[in-house]
PDB file of C-alpha atoms in Angstrom:
ATOM      1  CA  UNK F 259      97.824 111.040 133.369  1.00 41.00           C
ATOM      2  CA  UNK F 260      99.223 107.733 132.233  1.00 42.00           C
ATOM      3  CA  UNK F 261      96.580 107.562 129.479  1.00 44.00           C
ATOM      4  CA  UNK F 262      97.552 111.004 128.190  1.00 38.00           C
ATOM      5  CA  UNK F 263     101.248 110.057 128.191  1.00 43.00           C
ATOM      6  CA  UNK F 264     100.557 106.953 126.136  1.00 45.00           C
ATOM      7  CA  UNK F 265      98.436 108.899 123.654  1.00 53.00           C
ATOM      8  CA  UNK F 266     101.068 111.590 123.184  1.00 48.00           C
ATOM      9  CA  UNK F 267     103.768 108.963 122.827  1.00 51.00           C
ATOM     10  CA  UNK F 268     101.800 107.131 120.157  1.00 53.00           C
ATOM     11  CA  UNK F 269     101.067 110.341 118.245  1.00 47.00           C
ATOM     12  CA  UNK F 270     104.716 111.397 118.300  1.00 47.00           C
ATOM     13  CA  UNK F 271     105.799 107.904 117.236  1.00 50.00           C
ATOM     14  CA  UNK F 272     103.355 107.926 114.341  1.00 49.00           C
ATOM     15  CA  UNK F 273     104.191 111.479 113.268  1.00 47.00           C
ATOM     16  CA  UNK F 274     107.935 110.846 113.182  1.00 47.00           C
ATOM     17  CA  UNK F 275     107.430 107.882 110.908  1.00 44.00           C
ATOM     18  CA  UNK F 276     104.952 109.514 108.562  1.00 44.00           C
ATOM     19  CA  UNK F 277     106.956 112.693 108.049  1.00 40.00           C
ATOM     20  CA  UNK F 278     110.187 110.756 107.655  1.00 37.00           C
ATOM     21  CA  UNK F 279     109.067 108.859 104.557  1.00 37.00           C
ATOM     22  CA  UNK F 280     110.971 109.794 101.391  1.00 36.00           C
ATOM     23  CA  UNK F 281     109.846 109.450  97.772  1.00 36.00           C
ATOM     24  CA  UNK F 282     111.989 107.329  95.502  1.00 40.00           C
ATOM     25  CA  UNK F 283     112.053 106.076  91.953  1.00 41.00           C
ATOM     26  CA  UNK F 284     110.245 102.859  91.110  1.00 44.00           C
ATOM     27  CA  UNK F 285     110.411 100.504  88.165  1.00 79.00           C
ATOM     28  CA  UNK F 286     107.037  98.708  88.178  1.00 86.00           C
ATOM     29  CA  UNK F 287     103.587  99.925  89.161  1.00 89.00           C
ATOM     30  CA  UNK F 288      99.957  98.859  88.956  1.00 90.00           C
ATOM     31  CA  UNK F 289      97.276 101.152  87.508  1.00 93.00           C
ATOM     32  CA  UNK F 290      93.505 101.133  87.203  1.00 94.00           C
ATOM     33  CA  UNK F 291      92.330 102.706  83.934  1.00 97.00           C
ATOM     34  CA  UNK F 292      88.674 103.656  83.422  1.00 98.00           C
ATOM     35  CA  UNK F 293      86.880 105.301  80.524  1.00 99.00           C
ATOM     36  CA  UNK F 294      83.383 106.573  81.319  1.00 99.00           C
ATOM     37  CA  UNK F 295      81.291 107.832  78.415  1.00 98.00           C
ATOM     38  CA  UNK F 296      78.974 110.842  78.233  1.00 97.00           C
ATOM     39  CA  UNK F 297      77.665 110.066  74.746  1.00 98.00           C
ATOM     40  CA  UNK F 298      74.190 111.593  74.628  1.00 98.00           C
ATOM     41  CA  UNK F 299      72.024 113.884  72.545  1.00 98.00           C
ATOM     42  CA  UNK F 300      72.383 117.534  73.546  1.00 98.00           C
ATOM     43  CA  UNK F 301      68.596 117.954  73.751  1.00 97.00           C
ATOM     44  CA  UNK F 302      68.225 115.075  76.210  1.00 97.00           C
ATOM     45  CA  UNK F 303      71.256 116.203  78.233  1.00 97.00           C
ATOM     46  CA  UNK F 304      71.822 119.955  77.761  1.00 97.00           C
ATOM     47  CA  UNK F 305      74.794 119.917  80.142  1.00 97.00           C
ATOM     48  CA  UNK F 306      76.916 117.000  78.917  1.00 97.00           C
ATOM     49  CA  UNK F 307      75.178 116.037  75.685  1.00 98.00           C
ATOM     50  CA  UNK F 308      77.651 116.016  72.786  1.00 98.00           C
ATOM     51  CA  UNK F 309      75.606 114.711  69.852  1.00 98.00           C
ATOM     52  CA  UNK F 310      73.659 117.144  67.683  1.00 98.00           C
ATOM     53  CA  UNK F 311      71.449 114.334  66.354  1.00 97.00           C
ATOM     54  CA  UNK F 312      69.640 111.409  67.965  1.00 97.00           C
ATOM     55  CA  UNK F 313      71.783 108.580  69.336  1.00 97.00           C
ATOM     56  CA  UNK F 314      71.099 105.248  67.554  1.00 97.00           C
ATOM     57  CA  UNK F 315      69.090 102.712  69.517  1.00 96.00           C
ATOM     58  CA  UNK F 316      71.937 100.195  69.271  1.00 98.00           C
ATOM     59  CA  UNK F 317      74.632 102.671  70.318  1.00 98.00           C
ATOM     60  CA  UNK F 318      77.553 101.017  72.092  1.00 98.00           C
ATOM     61  CA  UNK F 319      81.342 100.834  72.289  1.00 99.00           C
ATOM     62  CA  UNK F 320      83.777  98.253  70.993  1.00 98.00           C
ATOM     63  CA  UNK F 321      86.346  96.840  73.402  1.00 98.00           C
ATOM     64  CA  UNK F 322      88.827  99.292  74.884  1.00 98.00           C
ATOM     65  CA  UNK F 323      92.145  98.015  73.508  1.00 98.00           C
ATOM     66  CA  UNK F 324      95.766  99.095  73.362  1.00 98.00           C
ATOM     67  CA  UNK F 325      99.187  98.648  74.861  1.00 97.00           C
ATOM     68  CA  UNK F 326     101.925  99.987  77.103  1.00 97.00           C
ATOM     69  CA  UNK F 327     105.007 100.822  75.070  1.00 98.00           C
ATOM     70  CA  UNK F 328     108.130 102.940  74.643  1.00 97.00           C
ATOM     71  CA  UNK F 329     108.764 105.946  72.400  1.00 98.00           C
ATOM     72  CA  UNK F 330     109.814 103.774  69.450  1.00 98.00           C
ATOM     73  CA  UNK F 331     106.167 102.895  68.742  1.00 98.00           C
ATOM     74  CA  UNK F 332     103.153 105.068  68.020  1.00 98.00           C
ATOM     75  CA  UNK F 333      99.864 103.164  67.901  1.00 98.00           C
ATOM     76  CA  UNK F 334      97.522 106.045  67.056  1.00 98.00           C
ATOM     77  CA  UNK F 335      98.200 109.745  66.527  1.00 98.00           C
ATOM     78  CA  UNK F 336      96.141 112.673  65.328  1.00 96.00           C
ATOM     79  CA  UNK F 337      97.457 114.117  62.060  1.00 98.00           C
ATOM     80  CA  UNK F 338      98.850 110.782  60.829  1.00 98.00           C
ATOM     81  CA  UNK F 339      97.283 108.026  58.730  1.00 98.00           C
ATOM     82  CA  UNK F 340      95.547 105.204  60.545  1.00 98.00           C
ATOM     83  CA  UNK F 341      97.164 101.783  60.405  1.00 98.00           C
ATOM     84  CA  UNK F 342      95.111  98.814  59.235  1.00 98.00           C
ATOM     85  CA  UNK F 343      94.615  97.880  62.870  1.00 98.00           C
ATOM     86  CA  UNK F 344      93.262 101.308  63.834  1.00 99.00           C
ATOM     87  CA  UNK F 345      91.081 101.367  60.692  1.00 98.00           C
ATOM     88  CA  UNK F 346      89.494  98.037  61.626  1.00 98.00           C
ATOM     89  CA  UNK F 347      88.818  99.150  65.188  1.00 99.00           C
ATOM     90  CA  UNK F 348      87.293 102.478  64.087  1.00 98.00           C
ATOM     91  CA  UNK F 349      85.173 101.026  61.259  1.00 98.00           C
ATOM     92  CA  UNK F 350      84.288  97.555  62.508  1.00 98.00           C
ATOM     93  CA  UNK F 351      85.168  97.322  66.184  1.00 98.00           C
ATOM     94  CA  UNK F 352      87.486  94.475  65.167  1.00 98.00           C
ATOM     95  CA  UNK F 353      90.724  94.171  67.153  1.00 97.00           C
ATOM     96  CA  UNK F 354      92.515  91.350  65.298  1.00 96.00           C
ATOM     97  CA  UNK F 355      94.775  93.435  63.037  1.00 98.00           C
ATOM     98  CA  UNK F 356      95.676  95.880  65.802  1.00 97.00           C
ATOM     99  CA  UNK F 357      96.536  93.030  68.161  1.00 96.00           C
ATOM    100  CA  UNK F 358      98.835  91.614  65.461  1.00 95.00           C
ATOM    101  CA  UNK F 359     100.501  95.026  65.094  1.00 97.00           C
ATOM    102  CA  UNK F 360     101.018  95.300  68.848  1.00 96.00           C
ATOM    103  CA  UNK F 361     102.338  91.741  69.103  1.00 93.00           C
ATOM    104  CA  UNK F 362     104.905  92.596  66.418  1.00 94.00           C
ATOM    105  CA  UNK F 363     106.017  95.560  68.526  1.00 96.00           C
ATOM    106  CA  UNK F 364     106.210  93.313  71.595  1.00 92.00           C
ATOM    107  CA  UNK F 365     108.506  90.985  69.635  1.00 92.00           C
ATOM    108  CA  UNK F 366     110.592  94.013  68.622  1.00 94.00           C
ATOM    109  CA  UNK F 367     110.751  95.070  72.311  1.00 92.00           C
ATOM    110  CA  UNK F 368     108.898  98.328  71.641  1.00 97.00           C
ATOM    111  CA  UNK F 369     105.736  97.304  73.522  1.00 95.00           C
ATOM    112  CA  UNK F 370     105.122  95.326  76.667  1.00 91.00           C
ATOM    113  CA  UNK F 371     101.576  93.935  76.592  1.00 92.00           C
ATOM    114  CA  UNK F 372      98.212  93.816  74.840  1.00 94.00           C
ATOM    115  CA  UNK F 373      95.339  95.408  76.775  1.00 95.00           C
ATOM    116  CA  UNK F 374      91.659  94.646  76.169  1.00 95.00           C
ATOM    117  CA  UNK F 375      88.478  95.242  78.147  1.00 96.00           C
ATOM    118  CA  UNK F 376      84.802  95.213  77.182  1.00 97.00           C
ATOM    119  CA  UNK F 377      82.301  97.936  78.058  1.00 98.00           C
ATOM    120  CA  UNK F 378      79.322  97.459  80.322  1.00 97.00           C
ATOM    121  CA  UNK F 379      76.455  97.981  79.815  1.00 98.00           C
ATOM    122  CA  UNK F 380      75.931  97.633  76.045  1.00 98.00           C
ATOM    123  CA  UNK F 381      74.841 101.244  75.627  1.00 98.00           C
ATOM    124  CA  UNK F 382      75.949 104.752  74.708  1.00 98.00           C
ATOM    125  CA  UNK F 383      76.397 105.663  78.375  1.00 98.00           C
ATOM    126  CA  UNK F 384      78.818 102.999  79.522  1.00 98.00           C
ATOM    127  CA  UNK F 385      82.275 102.384  80.952  1.00 98.00           C
ATOM    128  CA  UNK F 386      85.259 100.049  80.721  1.00 98.00           C
ATOM    129  CA  UNK F 387      87.912  99.485  83.385  1.00 97.00           C
ATOM    130  CA  UNK F 388      91.316  97.898  82.931  1.00 95.00           C
ATOM    131  CA  UNK F 389      92.164  96.806  86.469  1.00 90.00           C
ATOM    132  CA  UNK F 390      95.620  96.277  87.952  1.00 85.00           C
ATOM    133  CA  UNK F 391      97.527  96.966  84.740  1.00 90.00           C
ATOM    134  CA  UNK F 392     101.185  96.356  85.573  1.00 87.00           C
ATOM    135  CA  UNK F 393     103.401  98.950  83.886  1.00 92.00           C
ATOM    136  CA  UNK F 394     107.176  98.679  83.554  1.00 90.00           C
ATOM    137  CA  UNK F 395     109.302 101.834  83.533  1.00 92.00           C
ATOM    138  CA  UNK F 396     110.888 100.618  80.281  1.00 91.00           C
ATOM    139  CA  UNK F 397     107.419 100.853  78.685  1.00 95.00           C
ATOM    140  CA  UNK F 398     105.803 103.826  80.461  1.00 97.00           C
ATOM    141  CA  UNK F 399     103.588 105.073  77.609  1.00 98.00           C
ATOM    142  CA  UNK F 400      99.909 104.136  77.370  1.00 99.00           C
ATOM    143  CA  UNK F 401      97.853 104.107  74.157  1.00 99.00           C
ATOM    144  CA  UNK F 402      94.212 102.997  73.920  1.00 99.00           C
ATOM    145  CA  UNK F 403      91.397 103.073  71.366  1.00 99.00           C
ATOM    146  CA  UNK F 404      87.722 102.063  71.093  1.00 99.00           C
ATOM    147  CA  UNK F 405      85.101 102.400  68.370  1.00 99.00           C
ATOM    148  CA  UNK F 406      82.108 104.691  68.749  1.00 99.00           C
ATOM    149  CA  UNK F 407      79.491 102.306  67.377  1.00 98.00           C
ATOM    150  CA  UNK F 408      77.721 102.413  65.082  1.00 98.00           C
ATOM    151  CA  UNK F 409      79.692 104.939  63.052  1.00 98.00           C
ATOM    152  CA  UNK F 410      81.594 105.199  59.761  1.00 98.00           C
ATOM    153  CA  UNK F 411      85.071 105.333  61.361  1.00 98.00           C
ATOM    154  CA  UNK F 412      84.772 107.229  64.628  1.00 99.00           C
ATOM    155  CA  UNK F 413      86.611 106.383  67.798  1.00 99.00           C
ATOM    156  CA  UNK F 414      88.075 107.563  71.065  1.00 99.00           C
ATOM    157  CA  UNK F 415      91.822 107.290  71.569  1.00 99.00           C
ATOM    158  CA  UNK F 416      94.728 108.281  73.778  1.00 99.00           C
ATOM    159  CA  UNK F 417      98.252 108.417  72.409  1.00 98.00           C
ATOM    160  CA  UNK F 418     101.457 107.727  74.336  1.00 98.00           C
ATOM    161  CA  UNK F 419     100.308 109.026  77.724  1.00 99.00           C
ATOM    162  CA  UNK F 420     103.426 108.978  79.921  1.00 98.00           C
ATOM    163  CA  UNK F 421     102.755 107.428  83.333  1.00 98.00           C
ATOM    164  CA  UNK F 422     106.146 108.518  84.643  1.00 96.00           C
ATOM    165  CA  UNK F 423     107.113 111.876  86.131  1.00 93.00           C
ATOM    166  CA  UNK F 424     110.895 111.828  86.114  1.00 89.00           C
ATOM    167  CA  UNK F 425     111.870 108.878  88.294  1.00 85.00           C
ATOM    168  CA  UNK F 426     108.466 108.436  89.926  1.00 88.00           C
ATOM    169  CA  UNK F 427     105.042 107.194  88.898  1.00 92.00           C
ATOM    170  CA  UNK F 428     102.195 109.666  88.376  1.00 94.00           C
ATOM    171  CA  UNK F 429      99.410 109.274  90.927  1.00 92.00           C
ATOM    172  CA  UNK F 430      96.483 110.193  88.703  1.00 96.00           C
ATOM    173  CA  UNK F 431      95.792 111.406  85.177  1.00 97.00           C
ATOM    174  CA  UNK F 432      92.329 112.608  84.135  1.00 97.00           C
ATOM    175  CA  UNK F 433      91.689 113.220  80.435  1.00 98.00           C
ATOM    176  CA  UNK F 434      88.592 114.513  78.691  1.00 98.00           C
ATOM    177  CA  UNK F 435      88.271 112.652  75.394  1.00 99.00           C
ATOM    178  CA  UNK F 436      86.698 113.852  72.172  1.00 99.00           C
ATOM    179  CA  UNK F 437      85.592 111.811  69.152  1.00 99.00           C
ATOM    180  CA  UNK F 438      88.188 111.135  66.469  1.00 99.00           C
ATOM    181  CA  UNK F 439      87.719 110.433  62.770  1.00 98.00           C
ATOM    182  CA  UNK F 440      90.071 107.703  61.534  1.00 98.00           C
ATOM    183  CA  UNK F 441      90.056 109.244  58.032  1.00 98.00           C
ATOM    184  CA  UNK F 442      89.178 105.998  56.249  1.00 98.00           C
ATOM    185  CA  UNK F 443      85.416 106.413  55.623  1.00 97.00           C
ATOM    186  CA  UNK F 444      83.637 109.579  54.517  1.00 96.00           C
ATOM    187  CA  UNK F 445      80.248 108.888  56.128  1.00 96.00           C
ATOM    188  CA  UNK F 446      78.776 111.772  58.124  1.00 95.00           C
ATOM    189  CA  UNK F 447      76.067 110.080  60.218  1.00 96.00           C
ATOM    190  CA  UNK F 448      76.131 107.216  62.706  1.00 98.00           C
ATOM    191  CA  UNK F 449      74.498 104.707  60.360  1.00 96.00           C
ATOM    192  CA  UNK F 450      75.762 105.991  56.992  1.00 95.00           C
ATOM    193  CA  UNK F 451      76.541 103.367  54.350  1.00 94.00           C
ATOM    194  CA  UNK F 452      80.212 102.591  53.732  1.00 92.00           C
ATOM    195  CA  UNK F 453      81.918 105.406  51.815  1.00 93.00           C
ATOM    196  CA  UNK F 454      85.608 104.627  51.481  1.00 93.00           C
ATOM    197  CA  UNK F 455      87.619 107.854  51.594  1.00 92.00           C
ATOM    198  CA  UNK F 456      89.077 108.472  48.117  1.00 87.00           C
ATOM    199  CA  UNK F 457      91.440 108.932  46.427  1.00 88.00           C
ATOM    200  CA  UNK F 458      93.483 108.413  49.599  1.00 90.00           C
ATOM    201  CA  UNK F 459      92.827 108.002  53.291  1.00 95.00           C
ATOM    202  CA  UNK F 460      93.001 111.221  55.298  1.00 97.00           C
ATOM    203  CA  UNK F 461      94.910 111.871  58.538  1.00 98.00           C
ATOM    204  CA  UNK F 462      93.207 111.133  61.839  1.00 98.00           C
ATOM    205  CA  UNK F 463      91.361 114.240  63.045  1.00 98.00           C
ATOM    206  CA  UNK F 464      89.314 115.367  66.032  1.00 98.00           C
ATOM    207  CA  UNK F 465      85.555 115.813  65.639  1.00 98.00           C
ATOM    208  CA  UNK F 466      84.828 119.058  67.478  1.00 98.00           C
ATOM    209  CA  UNK F 467      81.864 120.864  65.916  1.00 98.00           C
ATOM    210  CA  UNK F 468      82.190 118.372  63.085  1.00 96.00           C
ATOM    211  CA  UNK F 469      79.762 115.694  61.910  1.00 93.00           C
ATOM    212  CA  UNK F 470      77.129 114.966  64.564  1.00 98.00           C
ATOM    213  CA  UNK F 471      79.265 116.246  67.444  1.00 98.00           C
ATOM    214  CA  UNK F 472      79.425 119.583  69.230  1.00 98.00           C
ATOM    215  CA  UNK F 473      82.396 120.875  71.250  1.00 98.00           C
ATOM    216  CA  UNK F 474      81.767 118.833  74.412  1.00 98.00           C
ATOM    217  CA  UNK F 475      83.830 115.763  75.360  1.00 98.00           C
ATOM    218  CA  UNK F 476      82.355 112.320  74.797  1.00 99.00           C
ATOM    219  CA  UNK F 477      83.809 110.886  77.984  1.00 98.00           C
ATOM    220  CA  UNK F 478      86.550 110.876  80.603  1.00 98.00           C
ATOM    221  CA  UNK F 479      89.604 108.651  80.958  1.00 98.00           C
ATOM    222  CA  UNK F 480      90.876 108.280  84.520  1.00 98.00           C
ATOM    223  CA  UNK F 481      94.253 106.633  85.112  1.00 97.00           C
ATOM    224  CA  UNK F 482      94.925 105.970  88.797  1.00 94.00           C
ATOM    225  CA  UNK F 483      98.007 104.562  90.484  1.00 92.00           C
ATOM    226  CA  UNK F 484      96.974 101.462  92.375  1.00 87.00           C
ATOM    227  CA  UNK F 485     100.285 100.505  93.951  1.00 83.00           C
ATOM    228  CA  UNK F 486     104.016 100.501  93.280  1.00 82.00           C
ATOM    229  CA  UNK F 487     105.257  96.951  92.888  1.00 76.00           C
ATOM    230  CA  UNK F 488     109.043  97.025  92.598  1.00 65.00           C
ATOM    231  CA  UNK F 489     112.029  99.328  92.845  1.00 59.00           C
ATOM    232  CA  UNK F 490     114.925 100.123  90.572  1.00 53.00           C
ATOM    233  CA  UNK F 491     118.018  98.125  91.386  1.00 48.00           C
ATOM    234  CA  UNK F 492     120.058 101.296  91.943  1.00 43.00           C
ATOM    235  CA  UNK F 493     117.769 102.167  94.878  1.00 56.00           C
ATOM    236  CA  UNK F 494     119.526  99.532  96.949  1.00 59.00           C
ATOM    237  CA  UNK F 495     118.583 101.038 100.315  1.00 64.00           C
ATOM    238  CA  UNK F 496     114.834 101.133  99.692  1.00 73.00           C
ATOM    239  CA  UNK F 497     112.059  98.681 100.527  1.00 82.00           C
ATOM    240  CA  UNK F 498     108.477  98.452  99.314  1.00 83.00           C
ATOM    241  CA  UNK F 499     105.518  97.304 101.381  1.00 85.00           C
ATOM    242  CA  UNK F 500     102.249  96.412  99.620  1.00 83.00           C
ATOM    243  CA  UNK F 501      99.313  96.154  99.269  1.00 84.00           C
ATOM    244  CA  UNK F 502      98.482  99.024 101.563  1.00 82.00           C
ATOM    245  CA  UNK F 503      95.762  99.068 102.867  1.00 85.00           C
ATOM    246  CA  UNK F 504      95.959  95.302 103.279  1.00 89.00           C
ATOM    247  CA  UNK F 505      93.709  92.459 104.360  1.00 90.00           C
ATOM    248  CA  UNK F 506      96.655  91.215 106.418  1.00 92.00           C
ATOM    249  CA  UNK F 507      98.688  89.475 103.709  1.00 91.00           C
ATOM    250  CA  UNK F 508     101.630  91.728 102.853  1.00 92.00           C
ATOM    251  CA  UNK F 509     104.604  91.645 100.498  1.00 88.00           C
ATOM    252  CA  UNK F 510     107.962  93.311 101.131  1.00 90.00           C
ATOM    253  CA  UNK F 511     110.096  93.920  98.059  1.00 84.00           C
ATOM    254  CA  UNK F 512     113.733  95.090  97.941  1.00 85.00           C
ATOM    255  CA  UNK F 513     116.552  95.163  95.445  1.00 80.00           C
ATOM    256  CA  UNK F 514     118.368  91.863  94.998  1.00 80.00           C
ATOM    257  CA  UNK F 515     121.604  93.620  95.981  1.00 83.00           C
ATOM    258  CA  UNK F 516     120.333  94.547  99.436  1.00 87.00           C
ATOM    259  CA  UNK F 517     117.509  92.302 100.612  1.00 91.00           C
ATOM    260  CA  UNK F 518     115.457  92.517 103.782  1.00 93.00           C
ATOM    261  CA  UNK F 519     117.104  91.161 106.917  1.00 95.00           C
ATOM    262  CA  UNK F 520     114.149  91.495 109.269  1.00 96.00           C
ATOM    263  CA  UNK F 521     111.083  93.624 109.859  1.00 96.00           C
ATOM    264  CA  UNK F 522     109.298  94.669 113.042  1.00 96.00           C
ATOM    265  CA  UNK F 523     105.590  95.470 113.239  1.00 96.00           C
ATOM    266  CA  UNK F 524     104.399  97.909 115.930  1.00 95.00           C
ATOM    267  CA  UNK F 525     100.990  99.115 117.002  1.00 92.00           C
ATOM    268  CA  UNK F 526     100.437 102.873 117.382  1.00 85.00           C
ATOM    269  CA  UNK F 527     101.560 102.715 121.018  1.00 87.00           C
ATOM    270  CA  UNK F 528     104.971 101.485 119.903  1.00 88.00           C
ATOM    271  CA  UNK F 529     104.496  97.899 121.090  1.00 92.00           C
ATOM    272  CA  UNK F 530     106.054  95.211 118.879  1.00 94.00           C
ATOM    273  CA  UNK F 531     103.273  92.872 117.723  1.00 96.00           C
ATOM    274  CA  UNK F 532     105.071  90.850 115.024  1.00 96.00           C
ATOM    275  CA  UNK F 533     108.566  90.152 113.733  1.00 97.00           C
ATOM    276  CA  UNK F 534     109.506  89.029 110.224  1.00 96.00           C
ATOM    277  CA  UNK F 535     112.764  87.174 109.556  1.00 95.00           C
ATOM    278  CA  UNK F 536     114.104  86.804 106.010  1.00 94.00           C
ATOM    279  CA  UNK F 537     116.297  83.761 106.593  1.00 92.00           C
ATOM    280  CA  UNK F 538     116.867  83.016 102.905  1.00 90.00           C
ATOM    281  CA  UNK F 539     117.697  86.636 101.978  1.00 89.00           C
ATOM    282  CA  UNK F 540     115.033  86.767  99.271  1.00 89.00           C
ATOM    283  CA  UNK F 541     114.362  90.137  97.644  1.00 86.00           C
ATOM    284  CA  UNK F 542     110.599  89.504  97.860  1.00 86.00           C
ATOM    285  CA  UNK F 543     108.820  87.893 100.787  1.00 90.00           C
ATOM    286  CA  UNK F 544     105.166  87.445 101.740  1.00 90.00           C
ATOM    287  CA  UNK F 545     103.932  87.506 105.319  1.00 93.00           C
ATOM    288  CA  UNK F 546     100.622  86.794 107.031  1.00 95.00           C
ATOM    289  CA  UNK F 547      99.459  89.394 109.558  1.00 96.00           C
ATOM    290  CA  UNK F 548      95.796  88.372 109.583  1.00 94.00           C
ATOM    291  CA  UNK F 549      96.036  87.549 113.292  1.00 95.00           C
ATOM    292  CA  UNK F 550      96.334  91.277 114.035  1.00 96.00           C
ATOM    293  CA  UNK F 551      93.306  93.452 114.669  1.00 95.00           C
ATOM    294  CA  UNK F 552      92.169  95.918 112.023  1.00 94.00           C
ATOM    295  CA  UNK F 553      93.874  99.270 112.387  1.00 94.00           C
ATOM    296  CA  UNK F 554      97.064 101.258 111.819  1.00 93.00           C
ATOM    297  CA  UNK F 555     100.497  99.696 112.311  1.00 94.00           C
ATOM    298  CA  UNK F 556     104.084 100.717 111.687  1.00 92.00           C
ATOM    299  CA  UNK F 557     106.512  98.400 109.943  1.00 93.00           C
ATOM    300  CA  UNK F 558     110.237  98.996 110.482  1.00 93.00           C
ATOM    301  CA  UNK F 559     112.272  97.250 107.777  1.00 92.00           C
ATOM    302  CA  UNK F 560     115.975  96.553 108.258  1.00 93.00           C
ATOM    303  CA  UNK F 561     118.042  95.643 105.194  1.00 92.00           C
ATOM    304  CA  UNK F 562     121.180  93.541 104.994  1.00 91.00           C
ATOM    305  CA  UNK F 563     123.449  96.614 105.007  1.00 89.00           C
ATOM    306  CA  UNK F 564     121.773  97.928 108.167  1.00 88.00           C
ATOM    307  CA  UNK F 565     119.762 100.692 106.481  1.00 86.00           C
ATOM    308  CA  UNK F 566     116.225 101.078 107.786  1.00 85.00           C
ATOM    309  CA  UNK F 567     112.890 102.552 106.783  1.00 84.00           C
ATOM    310  CA  UNK F 568     109.527 102.628 108.524  1.00 84.00           C
ATOM    311  CA  UNK F 569     106.148 102.709 106.819  1.00 84.00           C
ATOM    312  CA  UNK F 570     102.582 103.013 107.966  1.00 86.00           C
ATOM    313  CA  UNK F 571     100.448  99.925 107.276  1.00 91.00           C
ATOM    314  CA  UNK F 572      96.655  99.891 107.372  1.00 91.00           C
ATOM    315  CA  UNK F 573      94.974  96.521 107.953  1.00 94.00           C
ATOM    316  CA  UNK F 574      91.269  96.471 107.157  1.00 91.00           C
TER     317      UNK F 574
END
């Protein structure tokens, strides 16, 4: 009977905590961003194949590059003319001019960072992952581009994808991507000789049932929230605990106006197994819980003003 009482007590304790957690606005978050290609001849792959002609033997992708930015900057957009930077990526797989453009926007406080990741393997069917990209709520828009190579001026791109949903971060965004024509070269096959578009460049357009492509996507972009890293200062009664799950090393983050006073760690039976004191009233502290066994714990965090919150912590 005693065993049953303990089990019920632990379940009630855990349930009260889990259902009492409230969502709140954050200011910084970490994302993993992966593009996985499906670039294949439709005869070889009747289900996903998107090319109406044979894929070149040296088919590959240039680096996946871009930036996080605000609404004052547009890196790439269908229906507009490609910048020199976008032209060089789409035609040559060269990122230098685009990186210069982005760095100018960073200086002008319209962009936050330059992003770049290579594909692996060197092949038509490949992928690239930008891991742990830290995004600030002042720069919540994501734009990326990569060359479909070889090609005259074809690319994949995403434009100003908003990672925010009101005052919170989006958990996951999945996008099917189609080939784009940068409008700077008039070649119609993968290995066509250079044919500069004259008399003027044309707007960026999507290649659906155009050129060597049918109406199927060429790949999928998956943007996944990894963890929330910091809170807005106006959320003075909130505390963040991460990473979660954890290997035992945790960070607790609060607003500078209302820092952590102390935290209590409980096992699922409600027994206190660790206590954290924030003697210097820092708004971010790290703590080592590696001495605890793997499993589920509850962390009750008490702030300087007496407000409290409890979160589930998984140690693996």
